[in-house]
mmCIF file of C-alpha atoms in Angstrom:
data_model
loop_
_atom_site.group_PDB
_atom_site.id
_atom_site.type_symbol
_atom_site.label_atom_id
_atom_site.label_comp_id
_atom_site.label_asym_id
_atom_site.label_seq_id
_atom_site.Cartn_x
_atom_site.Cartn_y
_atom_site.Cartn_z
ATOM 1 C CA LEU A 625 -57.137 76.178 107.884
ATOM 2 C CA PRO A 626 -55.251 72.843 107.495
ATOM 3 C CA LYS A 627 -57.426 69.856 108.691
ATOM 4 C CA GLY A 628 -56.675 66.466 109.473
ATOM 5 C CA VAL A 629 -58.672 63.417 110.978
ATOM 6 C CA ALA A 630 -57.046 61.424 113.620
ATOM 7 C CA THR A 631 -59.465 58.066 114.043
ATOM 8 C CA SER A 632 -59.509 54.894 116.401
ATOM 9 C CA SER A 633 -61.244 53.574 113.597
ATOM 10 C CA PRO A 634 -59.348 51.215 110.988
ATOM 11 C CA ARG A 635 -58.527 52.856 107.232
ATOM 12 C CA HIS A 636 -60.986 51.276 105.405
ATOM 13 C CA TYR A 637 -63.626 52.477 107.421
ATOM 14 C CA LEU A 638 -62.318 56.046 107.224
ATOM 15 C CA GLU A 639 -62.391 55.396 103.715
ATOM 16 C CA ARG A 640 -65.436 54.723 103.082
ATOM 17 C CA VAL A 641 -67.063 57.401 105.722
ATOM 18 C CA LEU A 642 -65.548 59.963 104.248
ATOM 19 C CA GLY A 643 -65.695 58.973 100.491
ATOM 20 C CA GLN A 644 -69.607 58.284 100.770
ATOM 21 C CA PHE A 645 -69.871 61.856 100.852
ATOM 22 C CA GLN A 646 -67.119 63.060 98.810
ATOM 23 C CA LEU A 647 -64.945 64.522 101.880
ATOM 24 C CA LEU A 648 -61.464 62.862 101.774
ATOM 25 C CA PRO A 649 -60.007 65.482 99.666
ATOM 26 C CA ARG A 650 -60.893 67.943 102.070
ATOM 27 C CA PHE A 651 -58.729 66.539 104.819
ATOM 28 C CA PRO A 652 -54.971 66.089 103.507
ATOM 29 C CA ILE A 653 -53.965 64.255 106.804
ATOM 30 C CA THR A 654 -55.692 61.313 107.766
ATOM 31 C CA LEU A 655 -54.603 58.727 110.774
ATOM 32 C CA THR A 656 -55.957 55.512 112.037
ATOM 33 C CA SER A 657 -55.606 52.597 114.213
ATOM 34 C CA GLU A 658 -53.146 51.297 111.971
ATOM 35 C CA ASP A 659 -51.209 54.457 112.118
ATOM 36 C CA VAL A 660 -49.914 54.295 115.770
ATOM 37 C CA THR A 661 -48.905 51.432 118.235
ATOM 38 C CA HIS A 662 -50.896 52.911 121.149
ATOM 39 C CA GLY A 663 -54.855 53.989 120.771
ATOM 40 C CA LYS A 664 -56.578 57.046 122.672
ATOM 41 C CA PRO A 665 -56.743 57.757 125.182
ATOM 42 C CA HIS A 666 -52.896 57.856 124.905
ATOM 43 C CA PRO A 667 -51.961 60.967 123.192
ATOM 44 C CA GLU A 668 -49.885 59.438 120.449
ATOM 45 C CA ILE A 669 -52.405 60.402 117.669
ATOM 46 C CA TYR A 670 -52.741 63.785 118.554
ATOM 47 C CA LEU A 671 -48.550 63.891 118.629
ATOM 48 C CA LYS A 672 -48.212 62.276 114.933
ATOM 49 C CA ALA A 673 -51.163 64.798 113.757
ATOM 50 C CA ALA A 674 -48.578 67.633 115.285
ATOM 51 C CA ALA A 675 -46.020 66.381 113.718
ATOM 52 C CA ALA A 676 -47.672 65.827 110.906
ATOM 53 C CA PHE A 677 -48.869 69.518 110.553
ATOM 54 C CA GLY A 678 -45.527 70.809 111.443
ATOM 55 C CA VAL A 679 -47.160 72.559 114.419
ATOM 56 C CA GLN A 680 -46.593 71.930 118.185
ATOM 57 C CA PRO A 681 -49.702 70.386 119.792
ATOM 58 C CA ALA A 682 -50.582 73.472 121.708
ATOM 59 C CA GLU A 683 -51.460 75.345 118.129
ATOM 60 C CA MET A 684 -53.853 72.399 117.253
ATOM 61 C CA LEU A 685 -57.613 72.385 118.029
ATOM 62 C CA VAL A 686 -59.292 69.007 117.999
ATOM 63 C CA LEU A 687 -62.738 68.375 117.720
ATOM 64 C CA GLU A 688 -63.415 65.201 119.632
ATOM 65 C CA ASP A 689 -66.581 62.910 120.089
ATOM 66 C CA SER A 690 -65.346 60.468 122.543
ATOM 67 C CA HIS A 691 -64.072 60.247 126.429
ATOM 68 C CA ALA A 692 -61.017 58.766 125.339
ATOM 69 C CA GLY A 693 -60.441 60.746 122.210
ATOM 70 C CA THR A 694 -60.630 63.548 124.659
ATOM 71 C CA GLN A 695 -58.244 62.759 127.033
ATOM 72 C CA ALA A 696 -55.674 61.651 124.332
ATOM 73 C CA ALA A 697 -56.226 65.171 122.978
ATOM 74 C CA VAL A 698 -55.435 66.695 126.728
ATOM 75 C CA ALA A 699 -52.503 64.513 127.214
ATOM 76 C CA ALA A 700 -50.989 65.894 123.794
ATOM 77 C CA GLY A 701 -51.787 69.001 124.944
ATOM 78 C CA ALA A 702 -53.629 70.009 122.332
ATOM 79 C CA HIS A 703 -56.975 72.770 122.691
ATOM 80 C CA VAL A 704 -59.737 70.175 122.530
ATOM 81 C CA VAL A 705 -63.530 71.095 121.989
ATOM 82 C CA SER A 706 -65.663 67.711 122.674
ATOM 83 C CA VAL A 707 -68.726 67.380 121.059
ATOM 84 C CA PRO A 708 -70.665 64.366 122.457
#
């Protein structure tokens, strides 16, 4: 399954955390706060993720750990599992 990360964090943080555990290569698509104009709960980051994967948002499963992120994924039209 294609996997990506869409985070509200800056890119340097994403790369540090995923790099620390050698996970960065497992996510060919990464979007950060630097890649969007509007942060979560706006759906922009998930709409961009869907476009990057070449799918409709309704074809995505989003695992989200925040309320704002859950709102963003729902607003984009994705299937969402909220993991607090």
